[in-house]
Amino acid sequence: MKLVIFILIIFLLSSCNITDSDDSENIITAPVPANKIAKLTITGKSITAKVIYTTPTPCWGFDRVEKTQSENSFTAKVFVKSDGSSICPLVIDSISVNHSINFQSGGDKTLRFWRSDSTYLDTTVTVN
């Protein structure tokens, strides 16, 4: 009987995860503004745009890109994430993101990178 009780206690203790916490509840995501287009490479109908984005502190890292594309334009909005648990210096930082853009046809193309709710960093390029 003591063995059964001992096994039940071990089972209950092992099924309780006291030390782990769900860090996903602490994750904060936010869009970040495009600061500058650092480099554009055009090869045929493909464009690679290296864009620098401003982050609130060095503790924010890349999360995702929300993008839309039509025949003549490409729009991107970059999001960063932080778990909020790190002690972080209150210094503005930046990240660079490479955007790979493929168009089906040549001509003038508008590239738009989000800066704020109503503004974008825009450029127009010509692809063959």
PDB file of C-alpha atoms in Angstrom, residues 30-87:
ATOM      1  CA  ALA A  30       4.777  46.043 -32.122  1.00  0.00           C
ATOM      2  CA  PRO A  31       5.290  47.483 -35.593  1.00  0.00           C
ATOM      3  CA  VAL A  32       8.486  49.465 -36.103  1.00  0.00           C
ATOM      4  CA  PRO A  33       9.102  52.358 -38.486  1.00  0.00           C
ATOM      5  CA  ALA A  34      11.332  52.100 -41.530  1.00  0.00           C
ATOM      6  CA  ASN A  35      14.261  54.461 -41.131  1.00  0.00           C
ATOM      7  CA  LYS A  36      16.060  54.112 -44.460  1.00  0.00           C
ATOM      8  CA  ILE A  37      16.510  51.881 -47.463  1.00  0.00           C
ATOM      9  CA  ALA A  38      20.133  50.813 -47.079  1.00  0.00           C
ATOM     10  CA  LYS A  39      20.504  48.859 -50.317  1.00  0.00           C
ATOM     11  CA  LEU A  40      18.464  47.948 -53.391  1.00  0.00           C
ATOM     12  CA  THR A  41      19.527  45.161 -55.732  1.00  0.00           C
ATOM     13  CA  ILE A  42      17.559  44.646 -58.937  1.00  0.00           C
ATOM     14  CA  THR A  43      18.051  41.477 -60.975  1.00  0.00           C
ATOM     15  CA  GLY A  44      15.560  41.174 -63.804  1.00  0.00           C
ATOM     16  CA  LYS A  45      12.110  41.301 -62.202  1.00  0.00           C
ATOM     17  CA  SER A  46      13.435  40.500 -58.706  1.00  0.00           C
ATOM     18  CA  ILE A  47      14.341  43.101 -56.101  1.00  0.00           C
ATOM     19  CA  THR A  48      16.136  42.707 -52.806  1.00  0.00           C
ATOM     20  CA  ALA A  49      15.652  45.664 -50.480  1.00  0.00           C
ATOM     21  CA  LYS A  50      17.691  45.957 -47.298  1.00  0.00           C
ATOM     22  CA  VAL A  51      15.737  48.275 -45.003  1.00  0.00           C
ATOM     23  CA  ILE A  52      16.765  49.598 -41.592  1.00  0.00           C
ATOM     24  CA  TYR A  53      14.011  49.750 -38.954  1.00  0.00           C
ATOM     25  CA  THR A  54      14.148  51.636 -35.646  1.00  0.00           C
ATOM     26  CA  THR A  55      13.465  49.603 -32.476  1.00  0.00           C
ATOM     27  CA  PRO A  56      12.591  51.087 -29.061  1.00  0.00           C
ATOM     28  CA  THR A  57      15.546  49.359 -27.325  1.00  0.00           C
ATOM     29  CA  PRO A  58      18.168  46.700 -28.166  1.00  0.00           C
ATOM     30  CA  CYS A  59      15.976  44.076 -26.461  1.00  0.00           C
ATOM     31  CA  TRP A  60      13.470  43.970 -29.324  1.00  0.00           C
ATOM     32  CA  GLY A  61      14.026  41.325 -32.019  1.00  0.00           C
ATOM     33  CA  PHE A  62      12.496  40.578 -35.403  1.00  0.00           C
ATOM     34  CA  ASP A  63       9.077  38.904 -35.304  1.00  0.00           C
ATOM     35  CA  ARG A  64       7.422  39.019 -38.736  1.00  0.00           C
ATOM     36  CA  VAL A  65       6.635  40.993 -41.874  1.00  0.00           C
ATOM     37  CA  GLU A  66       3.101  41.759 -43.011  1.00  0.00           C
ATOM     38  CA  LYS A  67       3.244  42.456 -46.721  1.00  0.00           C
ATOM     39  CA  THR A  68       0.961  43.050 -49.643  1.00  0.00           C
ATOM     40  CA  GLN A  69       1.872  43.063 -53.288  1.00  0.00           C
ATOM     41  CA  SER A  70       0.143  43.931 -56.514  1.00  0.00           C
ATOM     42  CA  GLU A  71       1.362  44.040 -60.104  1.00  0.00           C
ATOM     43  CA  ASN A  72       3.062  47.416 -59.593  1.00  0.00           C
ATOM     44  CA  SER A  73       3.596  47.851 -55.853  1.00  0.00           C
ATOM     45  CA  PHE A  74       4.944  46.193 -52.732  1.00  0.00           C
ATOM     46  CA  THR A  75       4.071  47.286 -49.174  1.00  0.00           C
ATOM     47  CA  ALA A  76       5.701  45.940 -45.999  1.00  0.00           C
ATOM     48  CA  LYS A  77       5.149  46.463 -42.275  1.00  0.00           C
ATOM     49  CA  VAL A  78       7.750  44.925 -39.939  1.00  0.00           C
ATOM     50  CA  PHE A  79       6.944  43.782 -36.394  1.00  0.00           C
ATOM     51  CA  VAL A  80       9.379  43.176 -33.539  1.00  0.00           C
ATOM     52  CA  LYS A  81       8.882  41.318 -30.266  1.00  0.00           C
ATOM     53  CA  SER A  82      10.126  41.469 -26.703  1.00  0.00           C
ATOM     54  CA  ASP A  83       9.467  39.300 -23.692  1.00  0.00           C
ATOM     55  CA  GLY A  84       9.725  42.318 -21.403  1.00  0.00           C
ATOM     56  CA  SER A  85      11.743  40.369 -18.858  1.00  0.00           C
ATOM     57  CA  SER A  86      15.229  41.539 -19.762  1.00  0.00           C
ATOM     58  CA  ILE A  87      16.852  44.510 -18.147  1.00  0.00           C
TER      59      ILE A  87
END
